[in-house]
PDB file of C-alpha atoms in Angstrom:
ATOM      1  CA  UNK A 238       0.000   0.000   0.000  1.00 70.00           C
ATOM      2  CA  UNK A 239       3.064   2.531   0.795  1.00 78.00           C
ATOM      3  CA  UNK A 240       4.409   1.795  -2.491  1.00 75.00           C
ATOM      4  CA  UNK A 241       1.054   2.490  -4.411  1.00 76.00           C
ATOM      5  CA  UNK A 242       0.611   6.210  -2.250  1.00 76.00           C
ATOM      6  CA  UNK A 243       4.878   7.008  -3.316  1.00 73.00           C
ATOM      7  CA  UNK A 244       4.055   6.206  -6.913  1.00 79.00           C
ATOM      8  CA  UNK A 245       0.512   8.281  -7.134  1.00 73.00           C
ATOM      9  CA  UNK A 246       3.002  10.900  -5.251  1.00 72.00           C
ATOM     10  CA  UNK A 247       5.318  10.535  -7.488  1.00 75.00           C
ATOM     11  CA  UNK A 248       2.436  11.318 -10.628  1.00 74.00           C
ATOM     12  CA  UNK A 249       1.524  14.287  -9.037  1.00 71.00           C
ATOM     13  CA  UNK A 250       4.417  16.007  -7.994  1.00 70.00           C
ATOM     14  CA  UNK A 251       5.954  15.084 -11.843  1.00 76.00           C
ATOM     15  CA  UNK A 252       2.388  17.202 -13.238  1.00 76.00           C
ATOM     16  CA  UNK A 253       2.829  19.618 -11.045  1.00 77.00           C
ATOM     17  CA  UNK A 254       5.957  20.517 -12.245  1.00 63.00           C
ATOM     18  CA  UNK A 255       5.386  20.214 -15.787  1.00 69.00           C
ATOM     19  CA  UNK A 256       2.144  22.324 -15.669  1.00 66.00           C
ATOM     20  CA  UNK A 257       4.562  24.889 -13.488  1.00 61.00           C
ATOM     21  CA  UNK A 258       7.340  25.026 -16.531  1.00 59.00           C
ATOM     22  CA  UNK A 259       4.983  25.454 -19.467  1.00 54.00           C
ATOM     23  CA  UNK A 260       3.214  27.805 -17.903  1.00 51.00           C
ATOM     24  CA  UNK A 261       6.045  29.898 -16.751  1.00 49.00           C
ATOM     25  CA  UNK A 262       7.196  29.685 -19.964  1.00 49.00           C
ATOM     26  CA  UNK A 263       4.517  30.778 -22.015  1.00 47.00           C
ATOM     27  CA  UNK A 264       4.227  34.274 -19.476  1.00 48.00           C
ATOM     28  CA  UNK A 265       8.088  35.289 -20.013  1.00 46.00           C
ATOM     29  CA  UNK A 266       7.636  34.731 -23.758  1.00 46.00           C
ATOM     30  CA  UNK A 267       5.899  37.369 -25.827  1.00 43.00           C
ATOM     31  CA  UNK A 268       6.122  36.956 -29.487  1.00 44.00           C
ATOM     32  CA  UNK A 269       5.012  39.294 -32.374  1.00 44.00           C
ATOM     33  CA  UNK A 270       3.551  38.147 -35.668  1.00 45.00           C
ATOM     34  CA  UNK A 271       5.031  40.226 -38.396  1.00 46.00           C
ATOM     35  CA  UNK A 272       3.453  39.684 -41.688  1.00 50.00           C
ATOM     36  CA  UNK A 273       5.361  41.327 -45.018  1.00 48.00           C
ATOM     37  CA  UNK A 274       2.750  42.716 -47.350  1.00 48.00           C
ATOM     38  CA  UNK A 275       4.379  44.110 -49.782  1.00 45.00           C
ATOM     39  CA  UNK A 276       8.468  44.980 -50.714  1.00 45.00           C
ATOM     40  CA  UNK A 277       8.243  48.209 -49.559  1.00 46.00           C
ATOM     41  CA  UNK A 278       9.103  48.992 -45.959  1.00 44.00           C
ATOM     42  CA  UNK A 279       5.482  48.870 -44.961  1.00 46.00           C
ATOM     43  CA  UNK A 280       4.708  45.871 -41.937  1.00 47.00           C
ATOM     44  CA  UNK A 281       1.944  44.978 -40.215  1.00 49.00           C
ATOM     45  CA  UNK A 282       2.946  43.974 -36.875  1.00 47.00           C
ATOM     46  CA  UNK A 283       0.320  41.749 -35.097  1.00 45.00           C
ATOM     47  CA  UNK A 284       0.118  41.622 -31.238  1.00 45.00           C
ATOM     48  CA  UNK A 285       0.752  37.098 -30.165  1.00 42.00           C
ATOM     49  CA  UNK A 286      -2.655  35.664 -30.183  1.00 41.00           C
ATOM     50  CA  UNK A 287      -2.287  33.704 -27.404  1.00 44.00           C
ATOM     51  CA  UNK A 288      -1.185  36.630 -25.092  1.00 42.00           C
ATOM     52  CA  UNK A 289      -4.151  36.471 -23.338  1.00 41.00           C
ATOM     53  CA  UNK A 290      -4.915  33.244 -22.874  1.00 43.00           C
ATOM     54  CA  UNK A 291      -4.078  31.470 -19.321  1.00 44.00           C
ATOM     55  CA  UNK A 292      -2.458  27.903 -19.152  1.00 42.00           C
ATOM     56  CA  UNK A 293      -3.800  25.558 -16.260  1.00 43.00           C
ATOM     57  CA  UNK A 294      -3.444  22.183 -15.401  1.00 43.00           C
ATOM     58  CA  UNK A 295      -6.740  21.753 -16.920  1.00 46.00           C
ATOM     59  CA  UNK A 296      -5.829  23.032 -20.354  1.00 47.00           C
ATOM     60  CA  UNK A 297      -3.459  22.372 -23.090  1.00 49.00           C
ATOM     61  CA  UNK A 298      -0.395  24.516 -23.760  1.00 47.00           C
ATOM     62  CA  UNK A 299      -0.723  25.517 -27.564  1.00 48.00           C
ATOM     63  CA  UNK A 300       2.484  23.816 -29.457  1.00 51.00           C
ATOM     64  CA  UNK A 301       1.474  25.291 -32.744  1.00 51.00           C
ATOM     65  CA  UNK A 302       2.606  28.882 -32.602  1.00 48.00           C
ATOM     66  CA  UNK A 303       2.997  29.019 -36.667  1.00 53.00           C
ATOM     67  CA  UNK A 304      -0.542  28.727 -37.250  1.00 52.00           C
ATOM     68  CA  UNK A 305      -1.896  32.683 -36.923  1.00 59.00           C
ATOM     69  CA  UNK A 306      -4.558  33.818 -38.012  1.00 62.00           C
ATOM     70  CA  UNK A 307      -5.051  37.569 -38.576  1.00 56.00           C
ATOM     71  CA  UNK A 308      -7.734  39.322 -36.478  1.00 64.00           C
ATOM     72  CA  UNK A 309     -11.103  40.126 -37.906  1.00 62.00           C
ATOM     73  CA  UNK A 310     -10.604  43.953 -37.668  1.00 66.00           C
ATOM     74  CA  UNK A 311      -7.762  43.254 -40.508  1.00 73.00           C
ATOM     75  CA  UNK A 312     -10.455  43.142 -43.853  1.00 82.00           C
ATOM     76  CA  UNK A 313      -9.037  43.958 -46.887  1.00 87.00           C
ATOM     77  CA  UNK A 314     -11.563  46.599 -47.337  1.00 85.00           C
ATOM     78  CA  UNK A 315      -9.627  48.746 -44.799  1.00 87.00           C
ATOM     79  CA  UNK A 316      -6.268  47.031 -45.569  1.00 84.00           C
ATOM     80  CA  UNK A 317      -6.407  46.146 -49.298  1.00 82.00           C
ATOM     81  CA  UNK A 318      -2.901  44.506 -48.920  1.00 86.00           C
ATOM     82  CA  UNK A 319      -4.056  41.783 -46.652  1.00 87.00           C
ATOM     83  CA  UNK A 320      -5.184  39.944 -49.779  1.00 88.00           C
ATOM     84  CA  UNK A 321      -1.126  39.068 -50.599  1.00 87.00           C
ATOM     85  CA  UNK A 322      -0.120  37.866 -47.815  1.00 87.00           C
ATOM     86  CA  UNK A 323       1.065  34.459 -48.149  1.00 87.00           C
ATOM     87  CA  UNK A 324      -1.769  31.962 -47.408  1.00 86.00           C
ATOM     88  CA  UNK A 325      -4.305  34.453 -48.356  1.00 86.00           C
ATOM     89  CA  UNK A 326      -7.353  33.104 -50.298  1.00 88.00           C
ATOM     90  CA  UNK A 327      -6.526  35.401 -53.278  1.00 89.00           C
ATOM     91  CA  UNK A 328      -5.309  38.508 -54.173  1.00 92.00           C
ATOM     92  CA  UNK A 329      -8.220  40.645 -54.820  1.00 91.00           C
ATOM     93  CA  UNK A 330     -10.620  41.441 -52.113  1.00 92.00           C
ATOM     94  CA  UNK A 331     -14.274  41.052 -53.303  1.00 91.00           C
ATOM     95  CA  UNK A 332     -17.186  42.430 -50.120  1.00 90.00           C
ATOM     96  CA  UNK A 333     -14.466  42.006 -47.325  1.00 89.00           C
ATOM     97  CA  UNK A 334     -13.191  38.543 -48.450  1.00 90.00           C
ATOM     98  CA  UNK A 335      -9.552  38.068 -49.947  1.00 92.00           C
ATOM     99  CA  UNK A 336     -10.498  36.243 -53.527  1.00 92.00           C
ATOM    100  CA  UNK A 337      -9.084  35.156 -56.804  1.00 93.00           C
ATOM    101  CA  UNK A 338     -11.465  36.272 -59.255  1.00 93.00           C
ATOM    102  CA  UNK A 339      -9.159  34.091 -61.912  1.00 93.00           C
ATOM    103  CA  UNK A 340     -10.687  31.236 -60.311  1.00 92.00           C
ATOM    104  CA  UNK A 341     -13.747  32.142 -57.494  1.00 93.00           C
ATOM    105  CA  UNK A 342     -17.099  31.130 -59.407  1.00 93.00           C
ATOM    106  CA  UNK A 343     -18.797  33.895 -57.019  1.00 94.00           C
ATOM    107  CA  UNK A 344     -16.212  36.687 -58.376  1.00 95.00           C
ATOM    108  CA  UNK A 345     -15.092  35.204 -61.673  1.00 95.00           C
ATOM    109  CA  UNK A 346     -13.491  37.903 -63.872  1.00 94.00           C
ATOM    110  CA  UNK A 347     -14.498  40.587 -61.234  1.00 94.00           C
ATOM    111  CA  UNK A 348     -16.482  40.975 -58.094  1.00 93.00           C
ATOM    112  CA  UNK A 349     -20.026  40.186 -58.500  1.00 93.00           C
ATOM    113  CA  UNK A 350     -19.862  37.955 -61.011  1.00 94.00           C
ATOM    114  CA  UNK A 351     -21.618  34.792 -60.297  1.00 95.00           C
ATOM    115  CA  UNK A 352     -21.366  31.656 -62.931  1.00 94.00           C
ATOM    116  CA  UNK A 353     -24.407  29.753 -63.685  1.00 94.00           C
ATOM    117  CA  UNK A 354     -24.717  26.374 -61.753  1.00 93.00           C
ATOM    118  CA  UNK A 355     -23.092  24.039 -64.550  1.00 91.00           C
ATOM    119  CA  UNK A 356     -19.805  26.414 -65.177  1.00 94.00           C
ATOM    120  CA  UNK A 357     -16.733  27.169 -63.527  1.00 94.00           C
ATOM    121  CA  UNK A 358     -14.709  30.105 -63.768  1.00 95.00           C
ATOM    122  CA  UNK A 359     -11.337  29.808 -65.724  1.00 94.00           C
ATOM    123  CA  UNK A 360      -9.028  32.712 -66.033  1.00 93.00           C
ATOM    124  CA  UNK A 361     -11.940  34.939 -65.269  1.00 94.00           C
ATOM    125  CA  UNK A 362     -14.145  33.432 -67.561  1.00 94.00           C
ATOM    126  CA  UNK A 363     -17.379  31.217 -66.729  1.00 95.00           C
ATOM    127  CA  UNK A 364     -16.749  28.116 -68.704  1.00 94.00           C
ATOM    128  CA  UNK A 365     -19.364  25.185 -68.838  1.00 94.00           C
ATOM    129  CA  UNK A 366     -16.736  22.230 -68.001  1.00 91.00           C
ATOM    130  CA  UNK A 367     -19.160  19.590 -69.754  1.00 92.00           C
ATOM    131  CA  UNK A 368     -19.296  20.532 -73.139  1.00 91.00           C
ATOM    132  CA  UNK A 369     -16.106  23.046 -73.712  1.00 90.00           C
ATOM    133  CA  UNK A 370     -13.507  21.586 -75.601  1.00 89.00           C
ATOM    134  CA  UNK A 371     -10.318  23.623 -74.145  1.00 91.00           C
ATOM    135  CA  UNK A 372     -11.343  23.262 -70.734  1.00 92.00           C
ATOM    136  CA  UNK A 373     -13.079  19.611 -70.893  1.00 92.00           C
ATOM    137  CA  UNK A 374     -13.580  18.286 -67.135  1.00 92.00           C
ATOM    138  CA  UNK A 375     -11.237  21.211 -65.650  1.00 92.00           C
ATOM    139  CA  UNK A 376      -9.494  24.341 -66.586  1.00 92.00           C
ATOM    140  CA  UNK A 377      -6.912  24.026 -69.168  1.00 91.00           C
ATOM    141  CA  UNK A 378      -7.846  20.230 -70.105  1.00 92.00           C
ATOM    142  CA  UNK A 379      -7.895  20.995 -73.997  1.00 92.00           C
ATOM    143  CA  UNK A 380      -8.960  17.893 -76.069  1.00 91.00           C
ATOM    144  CA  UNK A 381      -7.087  16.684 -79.126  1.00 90.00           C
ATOM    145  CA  UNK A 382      -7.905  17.593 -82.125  1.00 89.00           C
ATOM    146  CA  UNK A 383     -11.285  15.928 -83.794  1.00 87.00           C
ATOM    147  CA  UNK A 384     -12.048  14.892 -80.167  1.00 89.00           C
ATOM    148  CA  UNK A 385     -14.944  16.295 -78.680  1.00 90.00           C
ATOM    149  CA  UNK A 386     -15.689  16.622 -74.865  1.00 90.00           C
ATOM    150  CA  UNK A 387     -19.054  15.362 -73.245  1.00 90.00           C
ATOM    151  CA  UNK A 388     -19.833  15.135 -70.030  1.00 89.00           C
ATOM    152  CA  UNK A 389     -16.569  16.608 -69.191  1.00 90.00           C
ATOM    153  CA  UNK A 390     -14.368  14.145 -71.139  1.00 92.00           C
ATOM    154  CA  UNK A 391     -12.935  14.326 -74.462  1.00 90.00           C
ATOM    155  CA  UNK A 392     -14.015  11.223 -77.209  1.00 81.00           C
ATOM    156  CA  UNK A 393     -16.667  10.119 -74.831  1.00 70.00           C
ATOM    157  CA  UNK A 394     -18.136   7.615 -77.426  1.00 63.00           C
TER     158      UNK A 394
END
């Protein structure tokens, strides 16, 4: 039975500790997020996300650190530059969202511009996949020549 309390002992003392380190650790270290927009000298500089969160026993200290996301204040409305950050959904910024209107069937060519149900958008153009021979299933899947494309593949028959 002595043996059984020491090693339960031992458990607890060994969390303890561990909780104790990581959360000393993540209160002495206070990182900022810089994100380069552009090539000029102009930076956003992002306060650490997790500044404000406290680490207990009962939580998880968060490993991750890389994954940031930017705060919802930061729309490309106010901050048109937003949209080329790396990992951005686009470059262009279409009602508040970062978009590529190259390739967004909601903003294809430009903002607004919605493709019917059966098309996608290719290079800013709505293209209906099914039936177009230079962009047969896909964009930029151009059949040979004499084939024709049906139901989204070339020489169906």
């Amino acid at each position: 039975m002595n043996h059984l309390k020491l090693f339960f002992f031992n458990v607890l003392l060994a969390t303890i500790c561990t909780t104790f380190t990581h959360a000393s650790s993540d209160q002495t270290h206070s990182h900022n997020v810089t994100a380069k927009i552009s090539d000029a000298d102009d930076t956003i500089i992002l306060p650490d996300l997790h500044e404000t969160t406290m680490s207990s026993s009962l939580r998880r200290s968060r490993r991750f650190r890389g994954n940031k996301r930017l705060p919802s204040s930061y729309t490309c409305n106010k901050f048109p530059r937003v949209c080329r950050v790396k990992g951005s959904a686009g470059p262009d910024c279409c009602k508040k969202k970062c978009v590529n209107v190259k390739e967004d069937r909601l903003n294809c060519g430009m903002c607004g511009q919605k493709c019917k149900y059966s098309e996608i958008c290719c290079n800013g153009k709505c293209v209906n996949a099914s039936f177009d021979r230079k962009h047969c299933g896909g964009c930029h899947n151009k059949c040979k020549k004499g084939d024709v494309c049906v139901f989204g593949m070339c020489s169906y028959a």
